[in-house]
Short mmCIF file of C-alpha atoms in Angstrom, two decimals:
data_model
loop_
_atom_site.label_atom_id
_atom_site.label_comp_id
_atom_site.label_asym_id
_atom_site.label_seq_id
_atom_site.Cartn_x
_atom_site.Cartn_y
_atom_site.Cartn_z
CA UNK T 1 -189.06 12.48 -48.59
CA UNK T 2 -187.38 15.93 -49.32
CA UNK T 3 -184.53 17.46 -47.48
CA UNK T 4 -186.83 19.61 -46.09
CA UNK T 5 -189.06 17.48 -44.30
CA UNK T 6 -186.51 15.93 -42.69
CA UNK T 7 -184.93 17.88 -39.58
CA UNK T 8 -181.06 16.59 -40.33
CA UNK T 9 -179.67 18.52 -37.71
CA UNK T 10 -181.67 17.23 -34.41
CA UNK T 11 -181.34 13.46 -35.72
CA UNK T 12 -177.25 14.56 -35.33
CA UNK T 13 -177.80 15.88 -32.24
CA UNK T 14 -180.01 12.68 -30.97
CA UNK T 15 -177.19 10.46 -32.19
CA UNK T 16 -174.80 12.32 -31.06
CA UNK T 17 -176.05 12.29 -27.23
CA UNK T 18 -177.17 8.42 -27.43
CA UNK T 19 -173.12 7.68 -28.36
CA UNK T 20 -172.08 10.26 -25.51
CA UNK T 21 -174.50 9.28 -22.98
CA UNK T 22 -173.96 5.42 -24.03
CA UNK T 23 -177.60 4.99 -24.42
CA UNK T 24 -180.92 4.90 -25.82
CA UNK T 25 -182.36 5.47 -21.90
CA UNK T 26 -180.40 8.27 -20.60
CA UNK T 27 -180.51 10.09 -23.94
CA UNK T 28 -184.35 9.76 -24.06
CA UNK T 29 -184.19 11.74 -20.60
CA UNK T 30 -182.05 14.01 -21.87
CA UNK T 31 -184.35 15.25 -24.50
CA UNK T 32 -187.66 14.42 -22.79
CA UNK T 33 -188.39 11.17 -25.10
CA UNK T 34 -189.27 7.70 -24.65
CA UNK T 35 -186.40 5.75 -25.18
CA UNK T 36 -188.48 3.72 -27.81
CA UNK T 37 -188.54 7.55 -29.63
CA UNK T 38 -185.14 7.86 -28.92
CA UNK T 39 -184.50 4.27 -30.66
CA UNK T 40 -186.81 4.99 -34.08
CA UNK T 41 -185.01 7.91 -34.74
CA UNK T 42 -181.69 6.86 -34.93
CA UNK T 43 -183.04 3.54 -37.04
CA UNK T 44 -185.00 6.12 -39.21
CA UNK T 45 -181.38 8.02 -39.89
CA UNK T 46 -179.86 4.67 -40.58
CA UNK T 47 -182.25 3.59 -42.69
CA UNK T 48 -182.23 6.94 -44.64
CA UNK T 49 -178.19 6.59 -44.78
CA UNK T 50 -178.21 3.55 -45.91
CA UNK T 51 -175.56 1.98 -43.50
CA UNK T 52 -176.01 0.79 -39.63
CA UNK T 53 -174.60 3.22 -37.13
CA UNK T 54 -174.62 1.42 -34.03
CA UNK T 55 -174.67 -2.03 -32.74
CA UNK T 56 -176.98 -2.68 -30.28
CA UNK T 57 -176.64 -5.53 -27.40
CA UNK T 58 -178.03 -5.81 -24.28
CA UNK T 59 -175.37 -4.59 -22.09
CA UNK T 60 -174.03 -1.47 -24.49
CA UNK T 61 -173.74 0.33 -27.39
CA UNK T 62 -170.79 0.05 -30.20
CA UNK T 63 -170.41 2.69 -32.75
CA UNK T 64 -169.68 0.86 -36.56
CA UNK T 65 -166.68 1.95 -38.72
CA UNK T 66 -169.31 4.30 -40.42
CA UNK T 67 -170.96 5.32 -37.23
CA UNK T 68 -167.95 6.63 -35.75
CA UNK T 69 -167.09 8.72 -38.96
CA UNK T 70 -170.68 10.31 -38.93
CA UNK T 71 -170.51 11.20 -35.34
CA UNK T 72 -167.18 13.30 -35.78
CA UNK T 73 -168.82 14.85 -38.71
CA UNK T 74 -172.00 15.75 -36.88
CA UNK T 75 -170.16 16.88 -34.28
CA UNK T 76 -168.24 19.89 -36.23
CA UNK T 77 -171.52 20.25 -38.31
CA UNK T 78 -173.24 21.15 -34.89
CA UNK T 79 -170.84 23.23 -33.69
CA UNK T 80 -170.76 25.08 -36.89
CA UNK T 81 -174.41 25.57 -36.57
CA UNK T 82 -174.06 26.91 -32.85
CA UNK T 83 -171.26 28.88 -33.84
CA UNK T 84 -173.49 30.58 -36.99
CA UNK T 85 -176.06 30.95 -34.25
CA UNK T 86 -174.02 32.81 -31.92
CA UNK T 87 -172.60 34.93 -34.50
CA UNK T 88 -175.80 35.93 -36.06
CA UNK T 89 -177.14 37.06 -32.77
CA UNK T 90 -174.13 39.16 -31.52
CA UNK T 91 -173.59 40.67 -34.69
CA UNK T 92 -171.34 38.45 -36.31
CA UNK T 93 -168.38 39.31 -33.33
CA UNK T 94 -165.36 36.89 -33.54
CA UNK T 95 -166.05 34.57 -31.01
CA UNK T 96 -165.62 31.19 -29.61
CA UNK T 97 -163.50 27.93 -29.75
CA UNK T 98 -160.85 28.12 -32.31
CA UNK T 99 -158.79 25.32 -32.55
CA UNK T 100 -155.57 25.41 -34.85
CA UNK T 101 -152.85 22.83 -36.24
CA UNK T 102 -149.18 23.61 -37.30
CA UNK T 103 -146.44 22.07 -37.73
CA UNK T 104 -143.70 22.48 -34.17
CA UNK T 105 -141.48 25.30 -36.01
CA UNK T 106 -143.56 27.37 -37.43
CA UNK T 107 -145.67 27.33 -34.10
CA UNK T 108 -142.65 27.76 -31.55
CA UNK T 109 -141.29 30.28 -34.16
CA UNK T 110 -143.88 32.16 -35.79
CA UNK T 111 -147.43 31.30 -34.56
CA UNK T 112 -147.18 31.75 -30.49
CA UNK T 113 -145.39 35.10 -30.49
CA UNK T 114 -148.62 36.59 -32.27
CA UNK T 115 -150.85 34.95 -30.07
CA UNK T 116 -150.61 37.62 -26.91
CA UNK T 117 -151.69 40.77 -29.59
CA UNK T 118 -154.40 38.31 -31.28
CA UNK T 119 -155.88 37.77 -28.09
CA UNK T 120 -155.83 41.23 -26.98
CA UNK T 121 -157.54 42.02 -30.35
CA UNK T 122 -160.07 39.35 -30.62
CA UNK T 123 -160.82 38.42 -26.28
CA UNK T 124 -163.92 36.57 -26.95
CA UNK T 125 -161.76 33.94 -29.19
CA UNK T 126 -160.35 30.90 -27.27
CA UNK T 127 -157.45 29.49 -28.73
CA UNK T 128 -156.50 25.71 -28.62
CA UNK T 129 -153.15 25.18 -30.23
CA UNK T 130 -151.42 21.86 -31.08
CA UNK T 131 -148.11 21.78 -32.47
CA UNK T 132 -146.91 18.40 -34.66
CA UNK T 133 -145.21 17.62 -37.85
CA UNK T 134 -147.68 15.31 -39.03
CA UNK T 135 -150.74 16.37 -41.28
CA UNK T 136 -153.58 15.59 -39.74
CA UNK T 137 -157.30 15.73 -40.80
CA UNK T 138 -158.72 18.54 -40.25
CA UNK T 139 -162.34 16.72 -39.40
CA UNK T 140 -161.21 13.86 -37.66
CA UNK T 141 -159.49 16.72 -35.51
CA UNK T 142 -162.28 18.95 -35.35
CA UNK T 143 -159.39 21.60 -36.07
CA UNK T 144 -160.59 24.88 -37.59
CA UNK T 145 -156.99 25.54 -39.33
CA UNK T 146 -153.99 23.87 -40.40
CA UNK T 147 -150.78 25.12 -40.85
CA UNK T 148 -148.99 23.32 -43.96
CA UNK T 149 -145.28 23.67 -44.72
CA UNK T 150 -144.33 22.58 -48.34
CA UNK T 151 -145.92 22.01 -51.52
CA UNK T 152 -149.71 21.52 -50.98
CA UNK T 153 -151.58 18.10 -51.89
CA UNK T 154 -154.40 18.02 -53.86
CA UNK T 155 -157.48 18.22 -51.42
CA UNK T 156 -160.68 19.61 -51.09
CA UNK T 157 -159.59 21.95 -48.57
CA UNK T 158 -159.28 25.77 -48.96
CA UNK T 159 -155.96 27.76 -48.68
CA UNK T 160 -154.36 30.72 -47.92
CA UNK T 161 -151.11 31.61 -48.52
CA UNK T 162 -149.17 32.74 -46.17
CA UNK T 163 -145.46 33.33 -47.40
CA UNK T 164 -142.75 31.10 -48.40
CA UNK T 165 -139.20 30.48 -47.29
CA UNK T 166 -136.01 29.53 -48.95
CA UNK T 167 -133.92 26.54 -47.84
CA UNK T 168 -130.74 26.43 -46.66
CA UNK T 169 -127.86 24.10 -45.51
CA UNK T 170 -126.74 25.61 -42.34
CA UNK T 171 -123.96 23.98 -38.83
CA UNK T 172 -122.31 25.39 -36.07
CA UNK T 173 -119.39 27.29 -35.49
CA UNK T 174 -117.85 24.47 -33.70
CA UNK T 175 -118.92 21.55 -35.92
CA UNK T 176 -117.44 23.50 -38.71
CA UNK T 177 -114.36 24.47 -36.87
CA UNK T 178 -113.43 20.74 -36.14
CA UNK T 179 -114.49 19.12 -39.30
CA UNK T 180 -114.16 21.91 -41.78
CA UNK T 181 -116.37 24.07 -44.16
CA UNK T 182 -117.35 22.57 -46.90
CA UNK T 183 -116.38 24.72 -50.06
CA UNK T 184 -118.40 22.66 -52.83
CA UNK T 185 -120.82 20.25 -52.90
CA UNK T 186 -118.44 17.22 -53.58
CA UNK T 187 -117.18 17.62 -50.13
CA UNK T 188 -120.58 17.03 -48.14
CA UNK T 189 -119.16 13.32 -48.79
CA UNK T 190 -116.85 13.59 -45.94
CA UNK T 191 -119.19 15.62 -43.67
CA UNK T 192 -122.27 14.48 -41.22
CA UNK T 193 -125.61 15.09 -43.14
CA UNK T 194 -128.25 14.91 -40.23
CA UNK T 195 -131.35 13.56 -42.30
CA UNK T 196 -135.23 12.91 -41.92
CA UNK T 197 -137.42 9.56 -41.51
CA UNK T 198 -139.75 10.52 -43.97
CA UNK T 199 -139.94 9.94 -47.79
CA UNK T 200 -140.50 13.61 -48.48
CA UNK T 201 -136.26 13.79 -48.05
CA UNK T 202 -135.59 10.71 -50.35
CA UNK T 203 -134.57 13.22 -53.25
CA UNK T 204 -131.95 14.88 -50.90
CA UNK T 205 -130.54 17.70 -51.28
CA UNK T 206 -130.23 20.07 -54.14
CA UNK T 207 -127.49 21.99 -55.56
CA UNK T 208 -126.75 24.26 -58.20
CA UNK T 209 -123.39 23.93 -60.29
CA UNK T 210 -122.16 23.87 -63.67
CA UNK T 211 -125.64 25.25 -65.48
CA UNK T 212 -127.72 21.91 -63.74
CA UNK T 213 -128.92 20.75 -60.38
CA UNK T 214 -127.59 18.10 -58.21
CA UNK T 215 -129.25 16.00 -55.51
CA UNK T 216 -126.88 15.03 -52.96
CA UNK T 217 -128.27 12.08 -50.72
CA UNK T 218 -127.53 13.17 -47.11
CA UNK T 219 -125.96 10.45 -45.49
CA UNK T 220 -124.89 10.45 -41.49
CA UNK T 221 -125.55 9.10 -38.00
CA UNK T 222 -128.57 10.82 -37.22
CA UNK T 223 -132.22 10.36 -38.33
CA UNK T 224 -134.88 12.60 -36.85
CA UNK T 225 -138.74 12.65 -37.10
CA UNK T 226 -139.38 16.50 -37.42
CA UNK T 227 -137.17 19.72 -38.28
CA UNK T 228 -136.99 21.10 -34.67
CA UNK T 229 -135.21 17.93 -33.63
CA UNK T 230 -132.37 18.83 -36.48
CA UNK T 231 -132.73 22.13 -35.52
CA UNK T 232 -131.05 21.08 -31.85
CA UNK T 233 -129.02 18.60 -33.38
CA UNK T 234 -127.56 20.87 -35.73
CA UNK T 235 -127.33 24.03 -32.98
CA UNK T 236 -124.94 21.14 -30.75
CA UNK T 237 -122.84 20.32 -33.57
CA UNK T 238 -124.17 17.22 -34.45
CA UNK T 239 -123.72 17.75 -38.31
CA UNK T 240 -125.42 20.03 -41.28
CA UNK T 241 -128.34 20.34 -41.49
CA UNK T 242 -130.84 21.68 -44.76
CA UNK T 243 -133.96 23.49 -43.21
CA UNK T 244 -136.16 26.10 -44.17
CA UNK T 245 -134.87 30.04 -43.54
CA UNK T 246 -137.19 31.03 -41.07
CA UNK T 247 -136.48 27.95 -38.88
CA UNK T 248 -133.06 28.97 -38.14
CA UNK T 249 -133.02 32.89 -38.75
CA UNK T 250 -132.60 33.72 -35.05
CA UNK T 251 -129.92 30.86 -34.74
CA UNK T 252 -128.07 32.69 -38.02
CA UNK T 253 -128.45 36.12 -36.43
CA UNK T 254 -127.06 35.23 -32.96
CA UNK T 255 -124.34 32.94 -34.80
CA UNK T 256 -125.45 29.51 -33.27
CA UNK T 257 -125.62 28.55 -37.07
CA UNK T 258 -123.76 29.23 -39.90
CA UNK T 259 -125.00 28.93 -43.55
CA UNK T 260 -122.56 27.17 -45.97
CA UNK T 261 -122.69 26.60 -49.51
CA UNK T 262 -124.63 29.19 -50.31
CA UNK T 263 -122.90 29.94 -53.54
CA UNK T 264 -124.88 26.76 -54.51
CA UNK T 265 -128.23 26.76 -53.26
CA UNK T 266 -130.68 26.93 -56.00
CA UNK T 267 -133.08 29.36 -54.53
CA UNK T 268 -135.81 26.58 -53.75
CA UNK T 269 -138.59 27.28 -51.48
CA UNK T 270 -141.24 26.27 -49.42
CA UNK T 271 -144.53 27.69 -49.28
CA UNK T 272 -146.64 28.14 -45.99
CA UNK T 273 -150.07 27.82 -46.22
CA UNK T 274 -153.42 28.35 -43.65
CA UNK T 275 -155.85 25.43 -44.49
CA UNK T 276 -159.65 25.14 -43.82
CA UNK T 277 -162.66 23.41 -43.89
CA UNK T 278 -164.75 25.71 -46.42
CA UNK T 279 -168.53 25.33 -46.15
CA UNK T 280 -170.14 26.45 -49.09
CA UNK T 281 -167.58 30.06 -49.16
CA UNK T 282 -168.92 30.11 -45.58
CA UNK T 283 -166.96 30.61 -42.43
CA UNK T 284 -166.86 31.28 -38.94
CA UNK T 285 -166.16 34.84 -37.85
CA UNK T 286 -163.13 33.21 -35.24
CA UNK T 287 -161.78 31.42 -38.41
CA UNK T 288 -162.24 34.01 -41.05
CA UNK T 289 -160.61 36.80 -37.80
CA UNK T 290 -157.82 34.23 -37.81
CA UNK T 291 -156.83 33.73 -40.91
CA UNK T 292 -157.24 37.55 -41.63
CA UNK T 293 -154.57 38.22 -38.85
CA UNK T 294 -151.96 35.54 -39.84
CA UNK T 295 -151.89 37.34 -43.65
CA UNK T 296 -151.52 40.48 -42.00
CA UNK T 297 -148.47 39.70 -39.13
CA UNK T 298 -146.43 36.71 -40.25
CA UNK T 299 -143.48 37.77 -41.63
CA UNK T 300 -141.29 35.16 -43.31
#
């Protein structure tokens, strides 16, 4: 059997309702089929597939490791398909659900001060917003974008660059008034080096001196999960802390911070990126709007 004589997208939306409506019965209704219809279908998908997507008892239904994958799927790949429908008839207009993942920083810093003007220019997009440090799928999420700080992984998703900041070592006034400022960076050995839980760090920091560059392993009394949690530490004089520019730019400016060893820092970055879900150089007029406005307006 072709492709073509097979209507994929109503078997996903049949599955999709028998898994949300926890039945064969009340799904059948739903569509205004027998429930023995209802039933062949979704064993006709599995049998196409290859792999069972449901295990059936008496008393309920219980999605397989492979059922529960295909269900997220199908339910982006419908909305995708309603979402090409509504555009098509209004003309293409940016419109919609548009949900979007970033990291806490770069959404408390960067991302929700645009928001206000991006809904004033696009008022038919809805915007969902989660901020965490942790890089999520962007199916398993159903997000449309992902904000990634750092050096990107190899992945099938799409990208757009955004900017990039430089790192820097930065403390407080008061952390460096009572502990001193540290003039090389031999002396970060007597200082409090607030680090992170995650292997990313486990090169430490690096320095430039005498033609080469150092890692220095930052060693202290505090280990955080995500850079806005060193960002407080560091602001209450916890220790020093090495973050990216534009995460402590308004703490430089309004002297909460101050950066030290700068006559070291080798000038290393990290790149900011917009990540998608491309579908065939296809996408949404909310995502494509998006992504169009964060070139435009971030400023790193």
């Amino acid at each position: 059997m072709s492709r073509l004589d097979v209507n994929r997208s109503g078997e996903m939306e049949v599955f999709t309702r028998v898994v949300e409506l926890g039945g064969f019965s009340t799904a059948a209704r739903a569509f205004w089929m027998t429930p023995s219809a209802v039933s062949k279908l979704v064993a006709r998908l599995e049998a196409r597939l290859g792999v069972r997507l449901i295990n059936r008892s008496t008393r309920k239904l219980q999605l397989t490791p492979e059922g529960s994958a295909f269900y997220e799927r199908a339910l982006r790949i419908l909305d995708e398909i309603s979402a090409a429908e509504r555009e098509a008839a209004i003309g293409a207009t940016p419109s919609g659900l548009l949900r979007v993942n970033t990291s806490v920083p770069f959404g408390l810093r960067l991302l929700l001060p645009l928001l206000p003007d991006f809904a004033k220019r696009y008022p038919d997009i809805k915007v969902e917003v989660v901020l965490t440090d942790l890089v999520v799928d962007l199916l398993e999420e159903r997000a449309d974008v992902a904000i990634r700080v750092g050096l990107m992984r190899e992945s099938r998703l799409l990208a757009r660059k955004l900017g990039e900041s430089r790192m820097v070592v930065v403390a407080s006034p008061g952390y460096l008034a009572e502990r001193g400022t540290p003039k090389t960076p031999d002396d970060l050995a007597h200082h409090n080096l607030l680090r992170f839980g995650f292997a990313k760090w486990e090169k430490g920091w690096p320095f430039k001196t005498g033609g080469e560059t150092i890692a220095v392993m930052p060693s202290g009394n505090a280990l955080v999960s995500d850079g806005e949690a060193m960002q407080h530490l560091a602001v209450a004089g916890m220790g020093l802390a090495r973050l990216a520019r534009f995460h402590v730019e308004a703490d430089i400016k309004a002297g909460r911070l101050m950066p030290v060893l700068e006559a070291f820092n080798p000038g290393d970055i990290e790149p900011i990126h917009a990540v998608f879900v491309g579908h065939g150089g296809q996408l949404p007029a909310r995502v494509r709007a998006f992504l169009d406005y964060l070139v435009e307006n971030v400023r790193l």
